[in-house]
PDB file of C-alpha atoms in Angstrom:
ATOM      1  CA  LEU A  23       0.007   0.003  -0.003  1.00 81.00           C
ATOM      2  CA  LYS A  24       2.802   2.409   0.793  1.00 82.00           C
ATOM      3  CA  PHE A  25       4.313   1.824  -2.665  1.00 87.00           C
ATOM      4  CA  VAL A  26       1.015   2.675  -4.401  1.00 88.00           C
ATOM      5  CA  PHE A  27      -0.335   5.430  -2.093  1.00 86.00           C
ATOM      6  CA  GLY A  28       2.864   6.846  -0.629  1.00 88.00           C
ATOM      7  CA  PRO A  29       3.001   8.404   2.855  1.00 86.00           C
ATOM      8  CA  ALA A  30      -0.803   8.803   2.964  1.00 87.00           C
ATOM      9  CA  ALA A  31      -1.077   5.009   3.304  1.00 92.00           C
ATOM     10  CA  LEU A  32       0.592   5.046   6.713  1.00 91.00           C
ATOM     11  CA  GLN A  33      -1.776   7.734   7.966  1.00 92.00           C
ATOM     12  CA  ALA A  34      -4.767   5.848   6.578  1.00 93.00           C
ATOM     13  CA  LEU A  35      -3.636   2.575   8.172  1.00 93.00           C
ATOM     14  CA  GLU A  36      -3.267   4.323  11.512  1.00 94.00           C
ATOM     15  CA  LEU A  37      -6.872   5.477  11.276  1.00 94.00           C
ATOM     16  CA  VAL A  38      -7.945   1.926  10.389  1.00 94.00           C
ATOM     17  CA  ASP A  39      -6.018   0.512  13.382  1.00 95.00           C
ATOM     18  CA  ARG A  40      -7.773   2.999  15.670  1.00 95.00           C
ATOM     19  CA  ARG A  41     -11.148   2.267  14.045  1.00 93.00           C
ATOM     20  CA  ALA A  42     -11.461   6.032  13.540  1.00 94.00           C
ATOM     21  CA  VAL A  43     -13.837   6.015  10.528  1.00 96.00           C
ATOM     22  CA  THR A  44     -17.464   6.956  11.230  1.00 95.00           C
ATOM     23  CA  LEU A  45     -20.372   6.929   8.812  1.00 96.00           C
ATOM     24  CA  VAL A  46     -22.859   9.588   9.887  1.00 96.00           C
ATOM     25  CA  ASN A  47     -26.405   8.984   8.579  1.00 95.00           C
ATOM     26  CA  SER A  48     -29.350  11.355   8.821  1.00 94.00           C
ATOM     27  CA  HIS A  49     -32.982  10.382   8.949  1.00 90.00           C
ATOM     28  CA  SER A  50     -33.502  11.780   5.432  1.00 92.00           C
ATOM     29  CA  GLY A  51     -30.975   9.338   3.974  1.00 93.00           C
ATOM     30  CA  ARG A  52     -28.046  11.721   3.601  1.00 93.00           C
ATOM     31  CA  SER A  53     -24.684  10.502   4.870  1.00 93.00           C
ATOM     32  CA  LEU A  54     -21.063  11.488   5.250  1.00 92.00           C
ATOM     33  CA  TYR A  55     -17.843   9.939   6.523  1.00 93.00           C
ATOM     34  CA  GLN A  56     -15.922  11.576   9.337  1.00 90.00           C
ATOM     35  CA  CYS A  57     -12.383  10.841   8.221  1.00 86.00           C
ATOM     36  CA  LYS A  58      -9.769  12.773   6.248  1.00 83.00           C
ATOM     37  CA  HIS A  59      -8.430   9.799   4.272  1.00 90.00           C
ATOM     38  CA  LEU A  60     -10.514   8.199   1.560  1.00 93.00           C
ATOM     39  CA  LEU A  61      -8.203   5.180   1.623  1.00 94.00           C
ATOM     40  CA  ALA A  62      -9.036   4.640   5.317  1.00 95.00           C
ATOM     41  CA  VAL A  63     -12.747   4.763   4.431  1.00 95.00           C
ATOM     42  CA  TYR A  64     -12.324   2.092   1.748  1.00 94.00           C
ATOM     43  CA  LEU A  65     -10.204  -0.135   4.002  1.00 94.00           C
ATOM     44  CA  CYS A  66     -12.651   0.136   6.914  1.00 95.00           C
ATOM     45  CA  GLN A  67     -15.548  -0.655   4.597  1.00 95.00           C
ATOM     46  CA  ALA A  68     -13.758  -3.722   3.282  1.00 95.00           C
ATOM     47  CA  MET A  69     -12.973  -4.886   6.816  1.00 95.00           C
ATOM     48  CA  GLY A  70     -16.451  -4.078   8.139  1.00 94.00           C
ATOM     49  CA  VAL A  71     -15.162  -1.856  10.942  1.00 95.00           C
ATOM     50  CA  VAL A  72     -16.951   1.398  10.111  1.00 95.00           C
ATOM     51  CA  HIS A  73     -18.735   2.969  13.074  1.00 95.00           C
ATOM     52  CA  GLN A  74     -22.232   4.183  12.253  1.00 96.00           C
ATOM     53  CA  LEU A  75     -23.954   7.123  13.836  1.00 95.00           C
ATOM     54  CA  THR A  76     -27.494   8.294  13.128  1.00 96.00           C
ATOM     55  CA  VAL A  77     -28.236  11.994  13.609  1.00 96.00           C
ATOM     56  CA  THR A  78     -31.006  14.419  12.796  1.00 95.00           C
ATOM     57  CA  ASP A  79     -30.892  16.465   9.598  1.00 94.00           C
ATOM     58  CA  LYS A  80     -30.174  19.555  11.674  1.00 94.00           C
ATOM     59  CA  GLN A  81     -27.184  17.865  13.338  1.00 93.00           C
ATOM     60  CA  LEU A  82     -25.856  16.752   9.958  1.00 92.00           C
ATOM     61  CA  THR A  83     -26.168  20.287   8.620  1.00 91.00           C
ATOM     62  CA  SER A  84     -24.244  21.534  11.657  1.00 91.00           C
ATOM     63  CA  LEU A  85     -21.476  19.022  10.964  1.00 87.00           C
ATOM     64  CA  LEU A  86     -21.232  20.137   7.341  1.00 87.00           C
ATOM     65  CA  LEU A  87     -21.210  23.830   8.281  1.00 89.00           C
ATOM     66  CA  ALA A  88     -18.488  23.194  10.837  1.00 83.00           C
ATOM     67  CA  LYS A  89     -16.381  21.599   8.068  1.00 66.00           C
ATOM     68  CA  ASP A  90     -16.714  24.773   5.978  1.00 61.00           C
ATOM     69  CA  LYS A  91     -15.343  26.853   8.871  1.00 62.00           C
ATOM     70  CA  GLU A  92     -12.226  24.721   9.395  1.00 58.00           C
ATOM     71  CA  PRO A  93      -8.924  26.389   8.565  1.00 57.00           C
ATOM     72  CA  GLY A  94      -7.932  25.591   4.995  1.00 54.00           C
ATOM     73  CA  ALA A  95     -11.463  24.529   3.955  1.00 50.00           C
ATOM     74  CA  THR A  96     -12.441  25.524   0.444  1.00 47.00           C
ATOM     75  CA  ALA A  97     -15.865  26.499  -0.751  1.00 44.00           C
TER      76      ALA A  97
END
């Protein structure tokens, strides 16, 4: 994995080891992953170790708005 994905693979594997990938679902069917590495998302999905959290639509909107306000976030 390191050969194909470079240094990002080590960071992704660390997230997988810590089981730090969460799938946030809203009641309306919208969802998002709380994780900065797409590779970690794919690996956790394949291993079946994704944490799932169900929230209200308002809570999901708050999470998305908080992401926009993070330093370095682009619109």
